JSON list of C-alpha atoms in Angstrom, two decimals:
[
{"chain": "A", "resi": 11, "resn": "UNK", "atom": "CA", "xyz": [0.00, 0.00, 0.00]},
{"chain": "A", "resi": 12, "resn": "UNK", "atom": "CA", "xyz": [1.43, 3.23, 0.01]},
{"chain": "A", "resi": 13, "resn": "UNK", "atom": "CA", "xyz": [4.46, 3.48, -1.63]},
{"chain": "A", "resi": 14, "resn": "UNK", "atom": "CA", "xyz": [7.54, 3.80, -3.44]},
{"chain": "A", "resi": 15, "resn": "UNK", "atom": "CA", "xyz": [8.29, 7.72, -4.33]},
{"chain": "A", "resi": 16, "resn": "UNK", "atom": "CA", "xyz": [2.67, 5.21, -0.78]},
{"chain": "A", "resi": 17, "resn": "UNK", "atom": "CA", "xyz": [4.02, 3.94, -4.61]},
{"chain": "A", "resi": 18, "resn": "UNK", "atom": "CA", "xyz": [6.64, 5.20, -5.30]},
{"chain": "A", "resi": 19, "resn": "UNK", "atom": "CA", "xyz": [9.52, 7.10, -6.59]},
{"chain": "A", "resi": 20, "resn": "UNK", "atom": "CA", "xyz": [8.21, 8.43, -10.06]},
{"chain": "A", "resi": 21, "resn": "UNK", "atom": "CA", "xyz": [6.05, 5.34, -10.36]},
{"chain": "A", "resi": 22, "resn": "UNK", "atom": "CA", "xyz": [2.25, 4.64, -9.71]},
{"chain": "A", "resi": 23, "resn": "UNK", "atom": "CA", "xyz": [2.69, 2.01, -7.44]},
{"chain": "A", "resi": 24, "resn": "UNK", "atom": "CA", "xyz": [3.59, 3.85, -3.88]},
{"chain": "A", "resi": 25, "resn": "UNK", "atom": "CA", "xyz": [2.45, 6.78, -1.65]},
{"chain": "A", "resi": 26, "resn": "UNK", "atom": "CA", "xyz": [5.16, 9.43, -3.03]},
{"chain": "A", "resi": 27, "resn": "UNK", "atom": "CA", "xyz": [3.51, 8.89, -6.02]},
{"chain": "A", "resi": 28, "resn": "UNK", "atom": "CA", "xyz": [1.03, 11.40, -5.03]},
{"chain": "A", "resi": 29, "resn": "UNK", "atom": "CA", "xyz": [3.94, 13.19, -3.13]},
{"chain": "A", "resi": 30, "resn": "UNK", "atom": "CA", "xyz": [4.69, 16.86, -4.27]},
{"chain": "A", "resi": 31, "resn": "UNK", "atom": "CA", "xyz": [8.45, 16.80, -6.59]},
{"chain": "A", "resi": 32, "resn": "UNK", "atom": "CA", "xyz": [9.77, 19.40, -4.53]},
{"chain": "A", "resi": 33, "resn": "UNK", "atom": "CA", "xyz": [8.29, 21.37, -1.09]},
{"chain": "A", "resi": 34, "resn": "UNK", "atom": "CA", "xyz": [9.58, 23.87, 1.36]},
{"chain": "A", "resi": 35, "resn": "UNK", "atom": "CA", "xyz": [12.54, 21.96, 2.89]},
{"chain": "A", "resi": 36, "resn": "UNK", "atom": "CA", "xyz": [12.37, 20.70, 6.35]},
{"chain": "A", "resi": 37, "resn": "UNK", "atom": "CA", "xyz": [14.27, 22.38, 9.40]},
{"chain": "A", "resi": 38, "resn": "UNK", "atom": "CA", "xyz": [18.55, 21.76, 8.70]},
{"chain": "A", "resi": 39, "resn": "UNK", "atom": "CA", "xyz": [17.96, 20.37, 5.62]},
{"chain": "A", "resi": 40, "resn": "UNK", "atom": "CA", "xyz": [16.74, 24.27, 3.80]},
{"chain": "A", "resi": 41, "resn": "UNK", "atom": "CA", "xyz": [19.94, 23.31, 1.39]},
{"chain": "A", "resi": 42, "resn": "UNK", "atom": "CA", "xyz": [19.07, 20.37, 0.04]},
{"chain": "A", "resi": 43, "resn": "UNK", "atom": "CA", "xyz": [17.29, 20.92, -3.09]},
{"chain": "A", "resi": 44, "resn": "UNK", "atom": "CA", "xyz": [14.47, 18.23, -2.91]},
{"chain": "A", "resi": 45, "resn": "UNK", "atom": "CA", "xyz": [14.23, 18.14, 0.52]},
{"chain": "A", "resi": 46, "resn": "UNK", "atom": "CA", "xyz": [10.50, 17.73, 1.90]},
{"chain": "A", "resi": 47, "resn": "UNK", "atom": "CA", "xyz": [8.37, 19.33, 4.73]},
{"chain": "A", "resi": 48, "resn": "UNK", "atom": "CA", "xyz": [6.35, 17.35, 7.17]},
{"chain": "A", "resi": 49, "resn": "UNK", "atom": "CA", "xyz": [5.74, 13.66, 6.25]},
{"chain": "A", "resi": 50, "resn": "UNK", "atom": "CA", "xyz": [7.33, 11.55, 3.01]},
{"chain": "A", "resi": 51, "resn": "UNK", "atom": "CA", "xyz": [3.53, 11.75, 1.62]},
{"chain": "A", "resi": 52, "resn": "UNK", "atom": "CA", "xyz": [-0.29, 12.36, 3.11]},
{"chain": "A", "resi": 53, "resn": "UNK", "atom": "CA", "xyz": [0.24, 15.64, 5.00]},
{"chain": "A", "resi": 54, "resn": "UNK", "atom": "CA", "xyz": [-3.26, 17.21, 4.38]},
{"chain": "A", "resi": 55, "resn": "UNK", "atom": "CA", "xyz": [-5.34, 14.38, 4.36]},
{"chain": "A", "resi": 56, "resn": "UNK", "atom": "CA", "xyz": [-6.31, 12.98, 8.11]},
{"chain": "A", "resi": 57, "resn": "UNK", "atom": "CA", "xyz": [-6.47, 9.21, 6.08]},
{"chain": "A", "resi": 58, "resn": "UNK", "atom": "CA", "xyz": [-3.42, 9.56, 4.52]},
{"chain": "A", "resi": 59, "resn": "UNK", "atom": "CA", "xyz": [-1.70, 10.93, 7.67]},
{"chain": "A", "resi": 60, "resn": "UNK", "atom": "CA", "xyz": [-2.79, 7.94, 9.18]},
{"chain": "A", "resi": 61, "resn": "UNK", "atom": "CA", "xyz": [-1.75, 5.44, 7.01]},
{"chain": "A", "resi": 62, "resn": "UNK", "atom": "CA", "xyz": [2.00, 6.96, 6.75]},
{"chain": "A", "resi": 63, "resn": "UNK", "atom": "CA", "xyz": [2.28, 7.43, 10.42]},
{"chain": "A", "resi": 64, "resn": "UNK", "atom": "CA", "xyz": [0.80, 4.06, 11.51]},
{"chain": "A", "resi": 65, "resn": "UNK", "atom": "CA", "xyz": [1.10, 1.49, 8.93]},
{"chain": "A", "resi": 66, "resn": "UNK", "atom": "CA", "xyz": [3.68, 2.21, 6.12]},
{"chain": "A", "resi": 67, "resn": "UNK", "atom": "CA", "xyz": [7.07, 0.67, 7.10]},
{"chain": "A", "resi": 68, "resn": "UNK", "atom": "CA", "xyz": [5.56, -1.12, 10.14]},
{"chain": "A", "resi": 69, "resn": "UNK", "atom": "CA", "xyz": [6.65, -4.50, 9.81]},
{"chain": "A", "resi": 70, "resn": "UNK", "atom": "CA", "xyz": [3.58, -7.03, 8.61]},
{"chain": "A", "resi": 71, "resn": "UNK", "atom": "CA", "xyz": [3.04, -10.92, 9.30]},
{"chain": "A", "resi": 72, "resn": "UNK", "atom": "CA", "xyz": [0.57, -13.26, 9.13]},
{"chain": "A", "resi": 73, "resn": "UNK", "atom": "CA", "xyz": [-0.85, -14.59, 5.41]},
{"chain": "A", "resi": 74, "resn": "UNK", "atom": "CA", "xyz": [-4.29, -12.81, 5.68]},
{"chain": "A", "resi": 75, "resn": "UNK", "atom": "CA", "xyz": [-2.64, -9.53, 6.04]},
{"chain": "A", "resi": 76, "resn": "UNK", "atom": "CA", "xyz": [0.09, -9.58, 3.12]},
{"chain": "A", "resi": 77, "resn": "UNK", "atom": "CA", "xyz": [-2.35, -11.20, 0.68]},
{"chain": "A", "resi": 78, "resn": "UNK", "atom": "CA", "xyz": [-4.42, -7.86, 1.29]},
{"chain": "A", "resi": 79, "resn": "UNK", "atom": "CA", "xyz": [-1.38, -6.07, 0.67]},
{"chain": "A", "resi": 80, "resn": "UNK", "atom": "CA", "xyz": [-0.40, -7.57, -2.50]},
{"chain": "A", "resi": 81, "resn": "UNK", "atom": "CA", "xyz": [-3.72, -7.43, -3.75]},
{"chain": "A", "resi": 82, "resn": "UNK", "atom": "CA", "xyz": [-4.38, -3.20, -3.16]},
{"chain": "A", "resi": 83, "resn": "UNK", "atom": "CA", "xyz": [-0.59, -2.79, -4.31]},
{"chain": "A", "resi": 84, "resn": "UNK", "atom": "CA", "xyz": [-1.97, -4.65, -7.55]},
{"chain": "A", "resi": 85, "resn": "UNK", "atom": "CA", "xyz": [-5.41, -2.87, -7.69]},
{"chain": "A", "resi": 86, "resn": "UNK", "atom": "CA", "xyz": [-3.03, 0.63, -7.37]},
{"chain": "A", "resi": 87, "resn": "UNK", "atom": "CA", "xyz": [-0.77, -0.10, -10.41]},
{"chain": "A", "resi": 88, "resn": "UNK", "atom": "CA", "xyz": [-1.46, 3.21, -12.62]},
{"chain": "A", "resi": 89, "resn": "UNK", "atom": "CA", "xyz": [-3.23, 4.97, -9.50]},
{"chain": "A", "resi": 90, "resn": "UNK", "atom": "CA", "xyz": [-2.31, 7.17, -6.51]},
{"chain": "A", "resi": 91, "resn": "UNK", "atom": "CA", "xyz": [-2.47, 5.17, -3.64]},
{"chain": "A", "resi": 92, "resn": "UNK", "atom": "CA", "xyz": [-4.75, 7.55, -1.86]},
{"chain": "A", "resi": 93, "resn": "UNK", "atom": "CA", "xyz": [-7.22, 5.73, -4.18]},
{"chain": "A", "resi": 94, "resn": "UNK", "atom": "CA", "xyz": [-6.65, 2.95, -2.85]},
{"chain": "A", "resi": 95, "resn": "UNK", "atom": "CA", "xyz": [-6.76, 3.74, 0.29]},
{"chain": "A", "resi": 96, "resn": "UNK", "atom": "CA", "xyz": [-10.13, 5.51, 0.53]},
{"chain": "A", "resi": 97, "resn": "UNK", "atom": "CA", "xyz": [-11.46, 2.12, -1.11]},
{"chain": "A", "resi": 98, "resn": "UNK", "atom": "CA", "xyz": [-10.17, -0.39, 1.34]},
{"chain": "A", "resi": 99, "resn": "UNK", "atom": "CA", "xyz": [-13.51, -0.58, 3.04]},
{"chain": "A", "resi": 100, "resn": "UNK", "atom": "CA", "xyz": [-14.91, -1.54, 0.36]},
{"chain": "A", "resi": 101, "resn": "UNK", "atom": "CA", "xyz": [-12.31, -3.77, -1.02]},
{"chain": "A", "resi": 102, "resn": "UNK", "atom": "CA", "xyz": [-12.26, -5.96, 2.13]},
{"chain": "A", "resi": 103, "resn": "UNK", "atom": "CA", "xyz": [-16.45, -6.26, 2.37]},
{"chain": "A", "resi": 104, "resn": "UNK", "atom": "CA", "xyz": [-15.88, -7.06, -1.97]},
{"chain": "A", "resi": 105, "resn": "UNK", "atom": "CA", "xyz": [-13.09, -9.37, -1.02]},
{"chain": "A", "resi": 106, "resn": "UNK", "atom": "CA", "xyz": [-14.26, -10.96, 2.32]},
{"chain": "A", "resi": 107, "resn": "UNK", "atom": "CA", "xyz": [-11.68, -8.92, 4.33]},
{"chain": "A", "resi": 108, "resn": "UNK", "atom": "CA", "xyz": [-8.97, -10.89, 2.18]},
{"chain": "A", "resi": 109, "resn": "UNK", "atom": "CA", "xyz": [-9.23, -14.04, 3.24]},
{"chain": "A", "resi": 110, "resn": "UNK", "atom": "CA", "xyz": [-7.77, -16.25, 1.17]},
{"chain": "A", "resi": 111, "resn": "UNK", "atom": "CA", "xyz": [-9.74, -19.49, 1.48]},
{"chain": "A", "resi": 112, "resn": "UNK", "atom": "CA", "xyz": [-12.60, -17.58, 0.83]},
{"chain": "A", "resi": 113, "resn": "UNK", "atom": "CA", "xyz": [-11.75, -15.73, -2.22]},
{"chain": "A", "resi": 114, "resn": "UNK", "atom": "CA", "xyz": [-10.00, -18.60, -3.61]},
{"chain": "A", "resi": 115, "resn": "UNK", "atom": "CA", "xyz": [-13.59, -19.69, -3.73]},
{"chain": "A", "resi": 116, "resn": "UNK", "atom": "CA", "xyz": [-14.70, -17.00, -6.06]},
{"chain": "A", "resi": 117, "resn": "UNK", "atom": "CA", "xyz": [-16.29, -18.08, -9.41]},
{"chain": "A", "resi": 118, "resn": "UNK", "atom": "CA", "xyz": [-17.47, -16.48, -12.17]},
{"chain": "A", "resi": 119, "resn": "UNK", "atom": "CA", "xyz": [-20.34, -15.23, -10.40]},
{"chain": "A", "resi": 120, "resn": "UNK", "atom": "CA", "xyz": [-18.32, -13.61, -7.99]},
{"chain": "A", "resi": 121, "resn": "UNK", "atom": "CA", "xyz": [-16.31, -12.00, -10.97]},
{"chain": "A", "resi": 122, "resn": "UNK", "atom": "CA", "xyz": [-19.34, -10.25, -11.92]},
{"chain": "A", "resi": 123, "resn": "UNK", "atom": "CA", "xyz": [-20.27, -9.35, -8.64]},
{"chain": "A", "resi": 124, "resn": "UNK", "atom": "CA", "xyz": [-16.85, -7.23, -8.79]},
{"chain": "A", "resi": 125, "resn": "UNK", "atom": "CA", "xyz": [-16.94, -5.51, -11.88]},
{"chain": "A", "resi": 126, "resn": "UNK", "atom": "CA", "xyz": [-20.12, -4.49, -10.71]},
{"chain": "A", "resi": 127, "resn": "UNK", "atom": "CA", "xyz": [-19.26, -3.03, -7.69]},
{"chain": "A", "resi": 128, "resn": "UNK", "atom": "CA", "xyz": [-18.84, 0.97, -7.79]},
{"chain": "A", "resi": 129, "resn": "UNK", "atom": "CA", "xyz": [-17.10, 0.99, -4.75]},
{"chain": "A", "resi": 130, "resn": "UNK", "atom": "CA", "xyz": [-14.07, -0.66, -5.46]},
{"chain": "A", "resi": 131, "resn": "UNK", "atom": "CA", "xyz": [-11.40, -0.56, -8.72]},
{"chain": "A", "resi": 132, "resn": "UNK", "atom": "CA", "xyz": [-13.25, -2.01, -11.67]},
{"chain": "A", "resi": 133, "resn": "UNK", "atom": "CA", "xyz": [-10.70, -3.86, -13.25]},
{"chain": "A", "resi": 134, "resn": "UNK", "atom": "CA", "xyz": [-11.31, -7.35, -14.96]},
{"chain": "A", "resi": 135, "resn": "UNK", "atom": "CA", "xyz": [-7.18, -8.17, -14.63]},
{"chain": "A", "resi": 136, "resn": "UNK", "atom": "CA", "xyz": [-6.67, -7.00, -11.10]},
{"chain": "A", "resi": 137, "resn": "UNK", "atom": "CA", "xyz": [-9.90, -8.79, -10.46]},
{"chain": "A", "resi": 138, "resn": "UNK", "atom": "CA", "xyz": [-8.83, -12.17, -11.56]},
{"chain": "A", "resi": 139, "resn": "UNK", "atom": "CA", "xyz": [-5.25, -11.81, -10.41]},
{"chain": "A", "resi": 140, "resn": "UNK", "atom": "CA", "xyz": [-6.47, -11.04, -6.81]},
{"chain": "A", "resi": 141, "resn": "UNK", "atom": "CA", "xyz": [-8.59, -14.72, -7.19]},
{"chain": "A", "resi": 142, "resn": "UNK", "atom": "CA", "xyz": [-5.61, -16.36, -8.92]},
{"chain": "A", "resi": 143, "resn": "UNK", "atom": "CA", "xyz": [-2.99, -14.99, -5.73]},
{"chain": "A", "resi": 144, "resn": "UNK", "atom": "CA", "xyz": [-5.15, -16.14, -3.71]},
{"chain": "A", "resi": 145, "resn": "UNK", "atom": "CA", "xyz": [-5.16, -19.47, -4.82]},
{"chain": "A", "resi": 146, "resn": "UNK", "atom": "CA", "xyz": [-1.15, -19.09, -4.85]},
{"chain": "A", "resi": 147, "resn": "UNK", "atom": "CA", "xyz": [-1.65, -18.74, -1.14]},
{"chain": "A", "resi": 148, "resn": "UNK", "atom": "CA", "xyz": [-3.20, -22.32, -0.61]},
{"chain": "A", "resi": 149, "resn": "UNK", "atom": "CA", "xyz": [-0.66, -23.39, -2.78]},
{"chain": "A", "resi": 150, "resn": "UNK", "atom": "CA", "xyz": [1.82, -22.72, -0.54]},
{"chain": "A", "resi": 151, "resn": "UNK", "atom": "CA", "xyz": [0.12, -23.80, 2.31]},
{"chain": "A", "resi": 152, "resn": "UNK", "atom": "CA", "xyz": [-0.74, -27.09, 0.48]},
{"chain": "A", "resi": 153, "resn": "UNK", "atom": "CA", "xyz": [3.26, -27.39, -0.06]},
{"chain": "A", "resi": 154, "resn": "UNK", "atom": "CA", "xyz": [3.61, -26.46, 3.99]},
{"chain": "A", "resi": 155, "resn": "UNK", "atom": "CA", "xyz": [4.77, -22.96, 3.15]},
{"chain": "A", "resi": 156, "resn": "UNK", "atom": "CA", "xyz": [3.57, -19.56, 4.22]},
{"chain": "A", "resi": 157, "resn": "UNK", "atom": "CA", "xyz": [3.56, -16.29, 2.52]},
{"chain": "A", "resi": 158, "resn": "UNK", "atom": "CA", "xyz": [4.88, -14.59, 5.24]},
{"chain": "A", "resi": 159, "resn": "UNK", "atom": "CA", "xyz": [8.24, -16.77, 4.99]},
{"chain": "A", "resi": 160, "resn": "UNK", "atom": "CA", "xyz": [7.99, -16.35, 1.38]},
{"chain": "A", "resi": 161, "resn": "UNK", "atom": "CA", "xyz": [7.90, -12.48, 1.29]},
{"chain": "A", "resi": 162, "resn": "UNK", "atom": "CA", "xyz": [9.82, -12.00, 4.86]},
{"chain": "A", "resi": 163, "resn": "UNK", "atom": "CA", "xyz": [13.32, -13.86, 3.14]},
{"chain": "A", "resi": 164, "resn": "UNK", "atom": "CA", "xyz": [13.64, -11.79, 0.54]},
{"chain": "A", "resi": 165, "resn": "UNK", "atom": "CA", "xyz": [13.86, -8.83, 3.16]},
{"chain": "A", "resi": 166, "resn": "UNK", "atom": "CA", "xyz": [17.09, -7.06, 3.10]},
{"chain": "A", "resi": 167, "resn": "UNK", "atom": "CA", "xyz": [19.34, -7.65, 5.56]},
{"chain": "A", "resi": 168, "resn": "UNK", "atom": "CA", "xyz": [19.62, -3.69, 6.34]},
{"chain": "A", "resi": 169, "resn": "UNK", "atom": "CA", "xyz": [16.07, -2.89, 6.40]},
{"chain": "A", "resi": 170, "resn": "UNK", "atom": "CA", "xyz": [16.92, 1.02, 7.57]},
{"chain": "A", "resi": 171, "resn": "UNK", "atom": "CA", "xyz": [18.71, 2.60, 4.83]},
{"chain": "A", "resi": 172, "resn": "UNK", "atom": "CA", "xyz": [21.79, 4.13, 6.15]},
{"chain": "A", "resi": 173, "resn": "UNK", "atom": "CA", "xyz": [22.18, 6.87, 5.70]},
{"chain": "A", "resi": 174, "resn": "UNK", "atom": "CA", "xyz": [18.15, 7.59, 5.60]},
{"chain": "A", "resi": 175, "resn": "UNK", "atom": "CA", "xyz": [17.28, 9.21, 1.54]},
{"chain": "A", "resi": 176, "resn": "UNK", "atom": "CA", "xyz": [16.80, 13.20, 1.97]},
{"chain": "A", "resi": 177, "resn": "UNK", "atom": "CA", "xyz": [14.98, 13.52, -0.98]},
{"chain": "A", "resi": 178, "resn": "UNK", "atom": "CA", "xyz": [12.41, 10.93, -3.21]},
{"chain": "A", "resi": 179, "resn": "UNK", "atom": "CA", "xyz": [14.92, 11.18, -5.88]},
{"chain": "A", "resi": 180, "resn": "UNK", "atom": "CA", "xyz": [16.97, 8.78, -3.42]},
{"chain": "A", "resi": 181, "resn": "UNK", "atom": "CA", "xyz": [14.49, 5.98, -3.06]},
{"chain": "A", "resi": 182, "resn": "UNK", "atom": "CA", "xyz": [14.73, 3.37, -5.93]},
{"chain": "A", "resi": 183, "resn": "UNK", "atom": "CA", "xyz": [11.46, 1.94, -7.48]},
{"chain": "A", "resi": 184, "resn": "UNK", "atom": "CA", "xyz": [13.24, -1.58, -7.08]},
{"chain": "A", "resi": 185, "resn": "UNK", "atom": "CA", "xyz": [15.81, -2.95, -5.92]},
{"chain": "A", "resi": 186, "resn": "UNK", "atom": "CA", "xyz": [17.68, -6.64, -6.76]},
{"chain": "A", "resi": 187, "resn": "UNK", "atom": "CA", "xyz": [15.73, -7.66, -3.63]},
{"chain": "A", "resi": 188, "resn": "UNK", "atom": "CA", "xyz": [12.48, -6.83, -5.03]},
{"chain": "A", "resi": 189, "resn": "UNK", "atom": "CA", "xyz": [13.55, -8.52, -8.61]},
{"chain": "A", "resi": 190, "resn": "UNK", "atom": "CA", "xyz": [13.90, -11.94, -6.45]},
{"chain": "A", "resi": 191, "resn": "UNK", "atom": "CA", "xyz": [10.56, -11.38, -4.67]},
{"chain": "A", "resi": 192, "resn": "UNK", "atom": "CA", "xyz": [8.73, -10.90, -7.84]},
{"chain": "A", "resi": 193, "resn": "UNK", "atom": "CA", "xyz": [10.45, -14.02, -9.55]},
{"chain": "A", "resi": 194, "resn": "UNK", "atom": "CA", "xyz": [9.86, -15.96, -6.62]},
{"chain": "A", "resi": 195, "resn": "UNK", "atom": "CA", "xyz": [6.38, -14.88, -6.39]},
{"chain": "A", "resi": 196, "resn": "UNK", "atom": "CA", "xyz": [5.47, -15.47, -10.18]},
{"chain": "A", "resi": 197, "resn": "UNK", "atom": "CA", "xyz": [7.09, -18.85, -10.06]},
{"chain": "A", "resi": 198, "resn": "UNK", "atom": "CA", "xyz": [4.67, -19.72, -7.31]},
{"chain": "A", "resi": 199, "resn": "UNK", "atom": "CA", "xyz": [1.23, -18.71, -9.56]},
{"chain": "A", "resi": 200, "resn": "UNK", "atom": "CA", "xyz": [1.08, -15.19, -7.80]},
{"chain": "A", "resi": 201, "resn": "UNK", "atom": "CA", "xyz": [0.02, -12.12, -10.59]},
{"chain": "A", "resi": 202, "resn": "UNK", "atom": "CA", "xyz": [0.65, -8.45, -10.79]},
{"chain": "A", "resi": 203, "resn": "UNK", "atom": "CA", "xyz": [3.86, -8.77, -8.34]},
{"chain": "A", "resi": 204, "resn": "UNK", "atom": "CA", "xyz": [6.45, -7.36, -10.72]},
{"chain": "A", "resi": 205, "resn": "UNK", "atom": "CA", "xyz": [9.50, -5.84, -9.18]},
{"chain": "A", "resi": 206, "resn": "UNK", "atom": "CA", "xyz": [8.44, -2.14, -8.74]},
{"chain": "A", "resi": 207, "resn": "UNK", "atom": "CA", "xyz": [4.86, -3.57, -7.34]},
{"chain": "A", "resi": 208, "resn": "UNK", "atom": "CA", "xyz": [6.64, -5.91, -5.36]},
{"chain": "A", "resi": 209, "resn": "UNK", "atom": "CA", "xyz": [9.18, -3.60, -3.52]},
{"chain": "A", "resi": 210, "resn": "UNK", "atom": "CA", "xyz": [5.96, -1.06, -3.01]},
{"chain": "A", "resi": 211, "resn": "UNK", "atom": "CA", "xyz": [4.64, -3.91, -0.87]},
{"chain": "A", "resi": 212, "resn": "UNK", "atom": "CA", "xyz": [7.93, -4.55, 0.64]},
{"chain": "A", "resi": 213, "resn": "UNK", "atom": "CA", "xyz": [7.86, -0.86, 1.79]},
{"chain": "A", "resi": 214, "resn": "UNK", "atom": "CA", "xyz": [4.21, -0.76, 2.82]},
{"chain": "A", "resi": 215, "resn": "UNK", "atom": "CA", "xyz": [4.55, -4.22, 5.08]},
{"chain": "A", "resi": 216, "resn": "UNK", "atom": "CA", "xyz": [7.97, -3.05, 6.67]},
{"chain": "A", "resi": 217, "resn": "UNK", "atom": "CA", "xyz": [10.31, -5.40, 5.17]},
{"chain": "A", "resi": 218, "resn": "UNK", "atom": "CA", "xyz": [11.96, -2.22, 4.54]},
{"chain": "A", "resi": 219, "resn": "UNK", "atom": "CA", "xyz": [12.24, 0.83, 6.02]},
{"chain": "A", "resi": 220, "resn": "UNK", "atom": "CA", "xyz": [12.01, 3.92, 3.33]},
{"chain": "A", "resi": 221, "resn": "UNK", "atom": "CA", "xyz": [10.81, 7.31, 5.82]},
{"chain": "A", "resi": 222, "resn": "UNK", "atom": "CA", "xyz": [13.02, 10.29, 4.54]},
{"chain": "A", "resi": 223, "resn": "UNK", "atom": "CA", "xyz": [15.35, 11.63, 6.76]},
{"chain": "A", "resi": 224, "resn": "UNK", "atom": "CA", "xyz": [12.98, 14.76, 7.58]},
{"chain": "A", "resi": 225, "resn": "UNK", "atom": "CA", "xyz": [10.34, 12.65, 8.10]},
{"chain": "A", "resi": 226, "resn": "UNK", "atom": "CA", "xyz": [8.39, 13.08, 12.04]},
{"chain": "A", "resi": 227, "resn": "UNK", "atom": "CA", "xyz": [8.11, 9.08, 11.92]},
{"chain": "A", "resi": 228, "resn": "UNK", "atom": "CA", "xyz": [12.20, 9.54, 12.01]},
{"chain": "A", "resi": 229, "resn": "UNK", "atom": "CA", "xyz": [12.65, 12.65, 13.74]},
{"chain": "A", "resi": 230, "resn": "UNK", "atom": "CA", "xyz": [10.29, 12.77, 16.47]}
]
């Protein structure tokens, strides 16, 4: 969910999408060119606050909640994230709150149901790839696997990046880590993970750690 420069650095899938390219620079950094004010993304928008200083690059585990991730990471390719975000309600009641037994479930019927639904992303691919990763995910429990070891060793093994990025231009949009995710990801039947999508999701479920170094999340 959010980003890459919430998702991401010049790219659709992360929160700094939506992120302005350059702002009033933040206390002791006034020389950097680039350098941000307030928050790496959402300052304006109590939601979007929320979601940057509570969830992105807060470390996620457990199967239920990284298939959800993966799927609205998916569902924001091409969008700002902060569409995505004002939709999860919707997307978990459309998706029965991302459970993957259920939705592996889903038939054609269901698939209708979906494009049907106004309150969600309308979009047949997304749609079936959500289904189809879900499936992925009894897969690998059928092989005694678990998504969360799947995603969680292709962490880095710095997840901080040291020295913190100033500015978004700093933040790559993948990175080899992210390449081996989305490989390993495809090879097991999982959709719409390429590497840029897959390090966005990396980002948003804390397997790295991308909050500029201006950031209140960093600073205090």
């Amino acid at each position: 969910m959010p980003p890459t420069p919430p998702p991401l650095h010049g790219s659709a899938s992360s929160p700094f999408a939506a992120a302005p390219s350059s702002s009033v620079a933040q206390p002791g950094l006034a020389s950097t060119p680039g350098a941000v004010a307030g928050r790496c993304f959402g300052d304006g928008d109590p939601l979007y606050e929320q979601y940057h200083d509570t969830e992105w690059g807060v470390p996620v585990r457990g199967d239920q909640a990284l298939y959800e991730r993966l799927c609205l990471e998916a569902f924001q390719s091409g969008l700002a994230w902060i569409t995505v975000l004002r939709k999860r309600p919707a997307f978990r009641a459309a998706f029965a709150d991302f459970d993957p037994e259920r939705v592996a479930r889903f038939d054609d019927d269901d698939v209708a149901r979906l494009l049907g639904d106004a309150g969600i992303i309308r979009n047949r691919a997304k749609i079936d790839a959500s289904i189809a990763n879900a499936r992925a995910v009894l897969g690998l429990w059928d092989a005694g696997q678990t998504l969360t070891d799947l995603l969680w060793s292709h962490a880095p093994e710095q997840r901080v990046r040291d020295p913190r990025a100033v500015t978004y231009a700093e933040v790559p949009a993948t990175t080899p880590e992210s390449r081996a995710l989305a490989k390993a990801l495809k090879t097991q039947g999982f959709r719409f993970v390429g590497p840029t999508t897959a390090y966005a999701a990396m980002q948003a479920c804390g397997l790295v750690d991308d909050h500029l170094a201006g950031c209140p999340v960093v600073t205090g």
